[in-house]
PDB file of C-alpha atoms in Angstrom:
ATOM      1  CA  UNK A   1      -8.914 -10.610 -23.728  1.00  0.00           C
ATOM      2  CA  UNK A   2      -8.692  -6.806 -23.940  1.00  0.00           C
ATOM      3  CA  UNK A   3      -5.654  -5.632 -25.867  1.00  0.00           C
ATOM      4  CA  UNK A   4      -4.823  -2.029 -26.612  1.00  0.00           C
ATOM      5  CA  UNK A   5      -2.722   1.058 -26.097  1.00  0.00           C
ATOM      6  CA  UNK A   6      -2.636   3.836 -23.520  1.00  0.00           C
ATOM      7  CA  UNK A   7      -0.942   7.181 -24.061  1.00  0.00           C
ATOM      8  CA  UNK A   8       0.921   8.501 -21.031  1.00  0.00           C
ATOM      9  CA  UNK A   9       1.593  12.133 -20.194  1.00  0.00           C
ATOM     10  CA  UNK A  10       2.590  14.296 -17.266  1.00  0.00           C
ATOM     11  CA  UNK A  11      -0.596  14.756 -15.185  1.00  0.00           C
ATOM     12  CA  UNK A  12       0.316  18.371 -14.370  1.00  0.00           C
ATOM     13  CA  UNK A  13       1.602  19.971 -17.579  1.00  0.00           C
ATOM     14  CA  UNK A  14       0.387  17.255 -20.017  1.00  0.00           C
ATOM     15  CA  UNK A  15       3.826  16.706 -21.558  1.00  0.00           C
ATOM     16  CA  UNK A  16       3.675  13.457 -23.604  1.00  0.00           C
ATOM     17  CA  UNK A  17       5.768  10.678 -22.051  1.00  0.00           C
ATOM     18  CA  UNK A  18       5.134   7.674 -24.267  1.00  0.00           C
ATOM     19  CA  UNK A  19       2.769   4.730 -24.584  1.00  0.00           C
ATOM     20  CA  UNK A  20       1.883   1.524 -22.794  1.00  0.00           C
ATOM     21  CA  UNK A  21       0.842  -1.440 -24.966  1.00  0.00           C
ATOM     22  CA  UNK A  22      -1.114  -3.973 -22.927  1.00  0.00           C
ATOM     23  CA  UNK A  23      -3.245  -7.068 -22.787  1.00  0.00           C
ATOM     24  CA  UNK A  24      -5.148  -8.360 -19.780  1.00  0.00           C
ATOM     25  CA  UNK A  25      -7.641 -11.051 -18.910  1.00  0.00           C
ATOM     26  CA  UNK A  26      -9.575 -12.440 -15.950  1.00  0.00           C
ATOM     27  CA  UNK A  27      -9.268 -16.117 -15.157  1.00  0.00           C
ATOM     28  CA  UNK A  28     -10.603 -18.655 -12.666  1.00  0.00           C
ATOM     29  CA  UNK A  29      -8.065 -17.558 -10.060  1.00  0.00           C
ATOM     30  CA  UNK A  30      -8.006 -13.787 -10.629  1.00  0.00           C
ATOM     31  CA  UNK A  31      -6.714 -11.321 -13.236  1.00  0.00           C
ATOM     32  CA  UNK A  32      -3.453 -10.712 -15.082  1.00  0.00           C
ATOM     33  CA  UNK A  33      -2.133  -7.630 -16.859  1.00  0.00           C
ATOM     34  CA  UNK A  34       0.991  -7.550 -19.040  1.00  0.00           C
ATOM     35  CA  UNK A  35       2.365  -4.495 -20.820  1.00  0.00           C
ATOM     36  CA  UNK A  36       5.361  -2.963 -22.538  1.00  0.00           C
ATOM     37  CA  UNK A  37       6.223   0.721 -22.322  1.00  0.00           C
ATOM     38  CA  UNK A  38       7.839   2.746 -25.088  1.00  0.00           C
ATOM     39  CA  UNK A  39       9.000   6.354 -25.187  1.00  0.00           C
ATOM     40  CA  UNK A  40       8.170   8.959 -27.820  1.00  0.00           C
ATOM     41  CA  UNK A  41      10.948   7.634 -30.064  1.00  0.00           C
ATOM     42  CA  UNK A  42       9.494   4.102 -29.941  1.00  0.00           C
ATOM     43  CA  UNK A  43      12.250   2.699 -27.715  1.00  0.00           C
ATOM     44  CA  UNK A  44      11.181   0.192 -25.028  1.00  0.00           C
ATOM     45  CA  UNK A  45      11.562   1.690 -21.551  1.00  0.00           C
ATOM     46  CA  UNK A  46      10.000  -0.888 -19.247  1.00  0.00           C
ATOM     47  CA  UNK A  47       7.328  -3.468 -18.584  1.00  0.00           C
ATOM     48  CA  UNK A  48       4.604  -4.454 -16.133  1.00  0.00           C
ATOM     49  CA  UNK A  49       3.413  -7.952 -15.220  1.00  0.00           C
ATOM     50  CA  UNK A  50       0.743  -7.969 -12.501  1.00  0.00           C
ATOM     51  CA  UNK A  51      -1.356 -10.900 -11.300  1.00  0.00           C
ATOM     52  CA  UNK A  52      -4.223 -10.609  -8.814  1.00  0.00           C
ATOM     53  CA  UNK A  53      -6.045 -13.355  -6.951  1.00  0.00           C
ATOM     54  CA  UNK A  54      -9.823 -13.704  -6.956  1.00  0.00           C
ATOM     55  CA  UNK A  55     -10.135 -11.098  -4.177  1.00  0.00           C
ATOM     56  CA  UNK A  56      -7.970  -8.545  -5.953  1.00  0.00           C
ATOM     57  CA  UNK A  57      -4.812  -9.045  -3.900  1.00  0.00           C
ATOM     58  CA  UNK A  58      -1.474  -8.746  -5.749  1.00  0.00           C
ATOM     59  CA  UNK A  59      -0.051 -12.243  -5.733  1.00  0.00           C
ATOM     60  CA  UNK A  60       2.746 -11.370  -8.162  1.00  0.00           C
ATOM     61  CA  UNK A  61       4.182  -8.135  -9.548  1.00  0.00           C
ATOM     62  CA  UNK A  62       7.215  -7.716 -11.769  1.00  0.00           C
ATOM     63  CA  UNK A  63       8.266  -4.256 -12.934  1.00  0.00           C
ATOM     64  CA  UNK A  64      11.114  -3.190 -15.201  1.00  0.00           C
ATOM     65  CA  UNK A  65      12.204   0.396 -15.831  1.00  0.00           C
ATOM     66  CA  UNK A  66      15.494   0.861 -17.620  1.00  0.00           C
ATOM     67  CA  UNK A  67      17.909  -1.450 -15.821  1.00  0.00           C
ATOM     68  CA  UNK A  68      15.896  -1.461 -12.583  1.00  0.00           C
ATOM     69  CA  UNK A  69      13.660  -4.345 -11.569  1.00  0.00           C
ATOM     70  CA  UNK A  70      11.126  -5.016  -8.814  1.00  0.00           C
ATOM     71  CA  UNK A  71       9.575  -8.359  -7.875  1.00  0.00           C
ATOM     72  CA  UNK A  72       6.802  -8.116  -5.327  1.00  0.00           C
ATOM     73  CA  UNK A  73       3.697  -9.681  -3.831  1.00  0.00           C
ATOM     74  CA  UNK A  74       1.284  -9.681  -0.909  1.00  0.00           C
ATOM     75  CA  UNK A  75       3.146 -11.232   2.013  1.00  0.00           C
ATOM     76  CA  UNK A  76       2.935  -9.907   5.590  1.00  0.00           C
ATOM     77  CA  UNK A  77       1.396  -6.796   4.106  1.00  0.00           C
ATOM     78  CA  UNK A  78       3.374  -6.356   0.895  1.00  0.00           C
ATOM     79  CA  UNK A  79       6.956  -7.443   0.268  1.00  0.00           C
ATOM     80  CA  UNK A  80       9.304  -6.620  -2.590  1.00  0.00           C
ATOM     81  CA  UNK A  81      12.844  -7.046  -3.866  1.00  0.00           C
ATOM     82  CA  UNK A  82      14.332  -4.142  -5.823  1.00  0.00           C
ATOM     83  CA  UNK A  83      17.434  -4.747  -7.918  1.00  0.00           C
ATOM     84  CA  UNK A  84      19.839  -2.000  -8.952  1.00  0.00           C
ATOM     85  CA  UNK A  85      21.307  -1.728 -12.478  1.00  0.00           C
ATOM     86  CA  UNK A  86      24.416  -3.755 -11.599  1.00  0.00           C
ATOM     87  CA  UNK A  87      22.503  -6.449  -9.723  1.00  0.00           C
ATOM     88  CA  UNK A  88      25.032  -6.261  -6.919  1.00  0.00           C
ATOM     89  CA  UNK A  89      22.913  -4.506  -4.318  1.00  0.00           C
ATOM     90  CA  UNK A  90      19.440  -6.043  -4.343  1.00  0.00           C
ATOM     91  CA  UNK A  91      17.334  -4.884  -1.407  1.00  0.00           C
ATOM     92  CA  UNK A  92      14.303  -6.577   0.139  1.00  0.00           C
ATOM     93  CA  UNK A  93      11.685  -4.627   2.047  1.00  0.00           C
ATOM     94  CA  UNK A  94       8.209  -4.925   3.508  1.00  0.00           C
ATOM     95  CA  UNK A  95       5.413  -2.522   4.415  1.00  0.00           C
ATOM     96  CA  UNK A  96       2.062  -2.852   6.231  1.00  0.00           C
ATOM     97  CA  UNK A  97       0.151  -1.884   3.080  1.00  0.00           C
ATOM     98  CA  UNK A  98      -2.712  -3.425   1.102  1.00  0.00           C
ATOM     99  CA  UNK A  99      -1.307  -3.346  -2.440  1.00  0.00           C
ATOM    100  CA  UNK A 100       0.931  -1.513  -4.918  1.00  0.00           C
ATOM    101  CA  UNK A 101       0.552   1.469  -7.203  1.00  0.00           C
ATOM    102  CA  UNK A 102       2.511   3.360  -9.839  1.00  0.00           C
ATOM    103  CA  UNK A 103       2.087   5.103 -13.163  1.00  0.00           C
ATOM    104  CA  UNK A 104       0.686   2.079 -15.026  1.00  0.00           C
ATOM    105  CA  UNK A 105      -3.103   1.970 -15.554  1.00  0.00           C
ATOM    106  CA  UNK A 106      -2.948  -1.606 -14.242  1.00  0.00           C
ATOM    107  CA  UNK A 107      -2.678  -0.334 -10.690  1.00  0.00           C
ATOM    108  CA  UNK A 108      -5.905   1.680 -10.930  1.00  0.00           C
ATOM    109  CA  UNK A 109      -7.840  -1.383 -12.079  1.00  0.00           C
ATOM    110  CA  UNK A 110      -6.179  -3.457  -9.358  1.00  0.00           C
ATOM    111  CA  UNK A 111      -7.062  -1.000  -6.588  1.00  0.00           C
ATOM    112  CA  UNK A 112     -10.656  -0.722  -7.754  1.00  0.00           C
ATOM    113  CA  UNK A 113     -10.870  -4.517  -7.873  1.00  0.00           C
ATOM    114  CA  UNK A 114      -9.413  -4.875  -4.389  1.00  0.00           C
ATOM    115  CA  UNK A 115     -11.788  -2.326  -2.835  1.00  0.00           C
ATOM    116  CA  UNK A 116     -14.885  -3.636  -4.680  1.00  0.00           C
ATOM    117  CA  UNK A 117     -16.834  -0.482  -3.845  1.00  0.00           C
ATOM    118  CA  UNK A 118     -20.532   0.217  -4.255  1.00  0.00           C
ATOM    119  CA  UNK A 119     -21.802   3.633  -5.385  1.00  0.00           C
ATOM    120  CA  UNK A 120     -21.487   6.145  -2.548  1.00  0.00           C
ATOM    121  CA  UNK A 121     -24.318   8.240  -1.189  1.00  0.00           C
ATOM    122  CA  UNK A 122     -23.754  11.814  -0.056  1.00  0.00           C
ATOM    123  CA  UNK A 123     -23.289  10.570   3.516  1.00  0.00           C
ATOM    124  CA  UNK A 124     -21.051   7.580   2.722  1.00  0.00           C
ATOM    125  CA  UNK A 125     -17.411   7.951   3.728  1.00  0.00           C
ATOM    126  CA  UNK A 126     -14.675   7.200   1.231  1.00  0.00           C
ATOM    127  CA  UNK A 127     -12.609   4.043   1.726  1.00  0.00           C
ATOM    128  CA  UNK A 128      -9.021   4.536   2.827  1.00  0.00           C
ATOM    129  CA  UNK A 129      -6.227   2.359   1.481  1.00  0.00           C
ATOM    130  CA  UNK A 130      -2.459   2.239   2.031  1.00  0.00           C
ATOM    131  CA  UNK A 131      -0.326   1.520  -1.026  1.00  0.00           C
ATOM    132  CA  UNK A 132       3.343   1.190  -1.900  1.00  0.00           C
ATOM    133  CA  UNK A 133       4.126   3.236  -5.018  1.00  0.00           C
ATOM    134  CA  UNK A 134       7.082   2.457  -7.268  1.00  0.00           C
ATOM    135  CA  UNK A 135       8.068   5.749  -8.847  1.00  0.00           C
ATOM    136  CA  UNK A 136       9.736   6.201 -12.231  1.00  0.00           C
ATOM    137  CA  UNK A 137      12.412   6.156 -13.480  1.00  0.00           C
ATOM    138  CA  UNK A 138      14.227   4.022 -10.865  1.00  0.00           C
ATOM    139  CA  UNK A 139      11.256   2.241  -9.223  1.00  0.00           C
ATOM    140  CA  UNK A 140      11.913   3.869  -5.851  1.00  0.00           C
ATOM    141  CA  UNK A 141       9.325   2.660  -3.280  1.00  0.00           C
ATOM    142  CA  UNK A 142       7.155   5.108  -1.353  1.00  0.00           C
ATOM    143  CA  UNK A 143       4.267   4.329   1.005  1.00  0.00           C
ATOM    144  CA  UNK A 144       1.202   6.519   0.589  1.00  0.00           C
ATOM    145  CA  UNK A 145      -2.421   6.707   1.686  1.00  0.00           C
ATOM    146  CA  UNK A 146      -5.386   7.323  -0.597  1.00  0.00           C
ATOM    147  CA  UNK A 147      -9.144   7.371  -0.248  1.00  0.00           C
ATOM    148  CA  UNK A 148     -11.414   6.006  -2.953  1.00  0.00           C
ATOM    149  CA  UNK A 149     -15.126   6.578  -3.508  1.00  0.00           C
ATOM    150  CA  UNK A 150     -17.261   5.179  -6.321  1.00  0.00           C
ATOM    151  CA  UNK A 151     -19.273   8.222  -7.340  1.00  0.00           C
ATOM    152  CA  UNK A 152     -21.470   6.595  -9.984  1.00  0.00           C
ATOM    153  CA  UNK A 153     -21.835   3.743 -12.454  1.00  0.00           C
ATOM    154  CA  UNK A 154     -23.406   4.492 -15.826  1.00  0.00           C
ATOM    155  CA  UNK A 155     -24.361   2.242 -18.743  1.00  0.00           C
ATOM    156  CA  UNK A 156     -23.290   3.466 -22.188  1.00  0.00           C
ATOM    157  CA  UNK A 157     -24.731   1.813 -25.307  1.00  0.00           C
ATOM    158  CA  UNK A 158     -22.233   0.138 -27.662  1.00  0.00           C
ATOM    159  CA  UNK A 159     -22.403  -2.271 -30.595  1.00  0.00           C
ATOM    160  CA  UNK A 160     -21.628  -5.086 -28.153  1.00  0.00           C
ATOM    161  CA  UNK A 161     -24.264  -4.130 -25.589  1.00  0.00           C
ATOM    162  CA  UNK A 162     -24.205  -1.759 -22.626  1.00  0.00           C
ATOM    163  CA  UNK A 163     -20.782  -0.747 -21.300  1.00  0.00           C
ATOM    164  CA  UNK A 164     -20.750  -0.010 -17.558  1.00  0.00           C
ATOM    165  CA  UNK A 165     -18.396   2.859 -16.719  1.00  0.00           C
ATOM    166  CA  UNK A 166     -17.469   3.465 -13.091  1.00  0.00           C
ATOM    167  CA  UNK A 167     -16.354   6.934 -11.994  1.00  0.00           C
ATOM    168  CA  UNK A 168     -14.133   7.010  -8.899  1.00  0.00           C
ATOM    169  CA  UNK A 169     -12.973   9.963  -6.884  1.00  0.00           C
ATOM    170  CA  UNK A 170      -9.441   9.376  -5.619  1.00  0.00           C
ATOM    171  CA  UNK A 171      -7.910  11.599  -2.949  1.00  0.00           C
ATOM    172  CA  UNK A 172      -4.250  11.739  -1.962  1.00  0.00           C
ATOM    173  CA  UNK A 173      -4.461  11.987   1.813  1.00  0.00           C
ATOM    174  CA  UNK A 174      -1.057  13.647   2.221  1.00  0.00           C
ATOM    175  CA  UNK A 175      -1.929  16.600  -0.039  1.00  0.00           C
ATOM    176  CA  UNK A 176      -5.731  16.529  -0.303  1.00  0.00           C
ATOM    177  CA  UNK A 177      -5.460  16.534  -4.107  1.00  0.00           C
ATOM    178  CA  UNK A 178      -8.470  14.888  -5.780  1.00  0.00           C
ATOM    179  CA  UNK A 179      -8.909  13.464  -9.240  1.00  0.00           C
ATOM    180  CA  UNK A 180     -11.372  11.341 -11.187  1.00  0.00           C
ATOM    181  CA  UNK A 181     -10.695   7.866 -12.579  1.00  0.00           C
ATOM    182  CA  UNK A 182     -13.016   6.253 -15.145  1.00  0.00           C
ATOM    183  CA  UNK A 183     -12.885   2.461 -15.461  1.00  0.00           C
ATOM    184  CA  UNK A 184     -14.903   0.030 -17.563  1.00  0.00           C
ATOM    185  CA  UNK A 185     -14.396  -3.566 -16.483  1.00  0.00           C
ATOM    186  CA  UNK A 186     -10.632  -4.090 -16.519  1.00  0.00           C
ATOM    187  CA  UNK A 187      -9.749  -1.114 -18.739  1.00  0.00           C
ATOM    188  CA  UNK A 188      -9.042   2.481 -17.660  1.00  0.00           C
ATOM    189  CA  UNK A 189     -10.836   4.903 -19.957  1.00  0.00           C
ATOM    190  CA  UNK A 190      -9.314   8.075 -18.508  1.00  0.00           C
ATOM    191  CA  UNK A 191      -7.304   9.159 -15.472  1.00  0.00           C
ATOM    192  CA  UNK A 192      -4.655  11.800 -14.724  1.00  0.00           C
ATOM    193  CA  UNK A 193      -1.732  11.149 -17.051  1.00  0.00           C
ATOM    194  CA  UNK A 194      -3.553   8.299 -18.845  1.00  0.00           C
ATOM    195  CA  UNK A 195      -5.719   8.161 -21.966  1.00  0.00           C
ATOM    196  CA  UNK A 196      -7.013   5.014 -23.681  1.00  0.00           C
ATOM    197  CA  UNK A 197      -6.047   5.451 -27.347  1.00  0.00           C
ATOM    198  CA  UNK A 198      -6.919   2.058 -28.840  1.00  0.00           C
ATOM    199  CA  UNK A 199      -8.790  -1.054 -27.720  1.00  0.00           C
ATOM    200  CA  UNK A 200      -9.127  -4.119 -29.945  1.00  0.00           C
ATOM    201  CA  UNK A 201     -11.745  -5.990 -27.883  1.00  0.00           C
ATOM    202  CA  UNK A 202     -14.281  -4.908 -25.263  1.00  0.00           C
ATOM    203  CA  UNK A 203     -13.248  -4.782 -21.588  1.00  0.00           C
ATOM    204  CA  UNK A 204     -13.679  -7.908 -19.507  1.00  0.00           C
ATOM    205  CA  UNK A 205     -16.033  -7.831 -16.566  1.00  0.00           C
ATOM    206  CA  UNK A 206     -15.280  -9.149 -13.102  1.00  0.00           C
ATOM    207  CA  UNK A 207     -17.746 -11.531 -11.513  1.00  0.00           C
TER     208      UNK A 207
END
């Protein structure tokens, strides 16, 4: 069961934002990721609890940010309930999307798992996916389109045997902005705004 810590920063000006302490594990029915977020002062600011089925679909998502909360899952596309700080005005919504995304590294692993890409050749088109993003700090939902391409998979020697690192190219289709995401098993090694700072056990691999 990988357990560790990510540092989070603004992907544009690199301002430190805090940390995400996580553990995750695959199981017979899919994969689960649980984390707590803290700010630079060490104060808890939110949490993530994401469960995927064996095909990478989000069967359960629970997000907390401040007093805001989202409960969501794959149902008629994706469906979610967002609760305001008072709890008096909960709203339910639905979108014809494939999955969810946000600032947590969990969503990058989940998207890669859902797409299950093979390394692209120079003539291979990228795979398009529609996602619902929950944006900080109030978990406001926004539907967006991305394209993903697996550029290469490389084996890196470690004390525990070869570590396979996948490099993805992710493109935001509304702006054309591209960035690289490096994933090993169920752990993000590096991505915009995300750095893996500590890992107690090796990443798990998906079968």
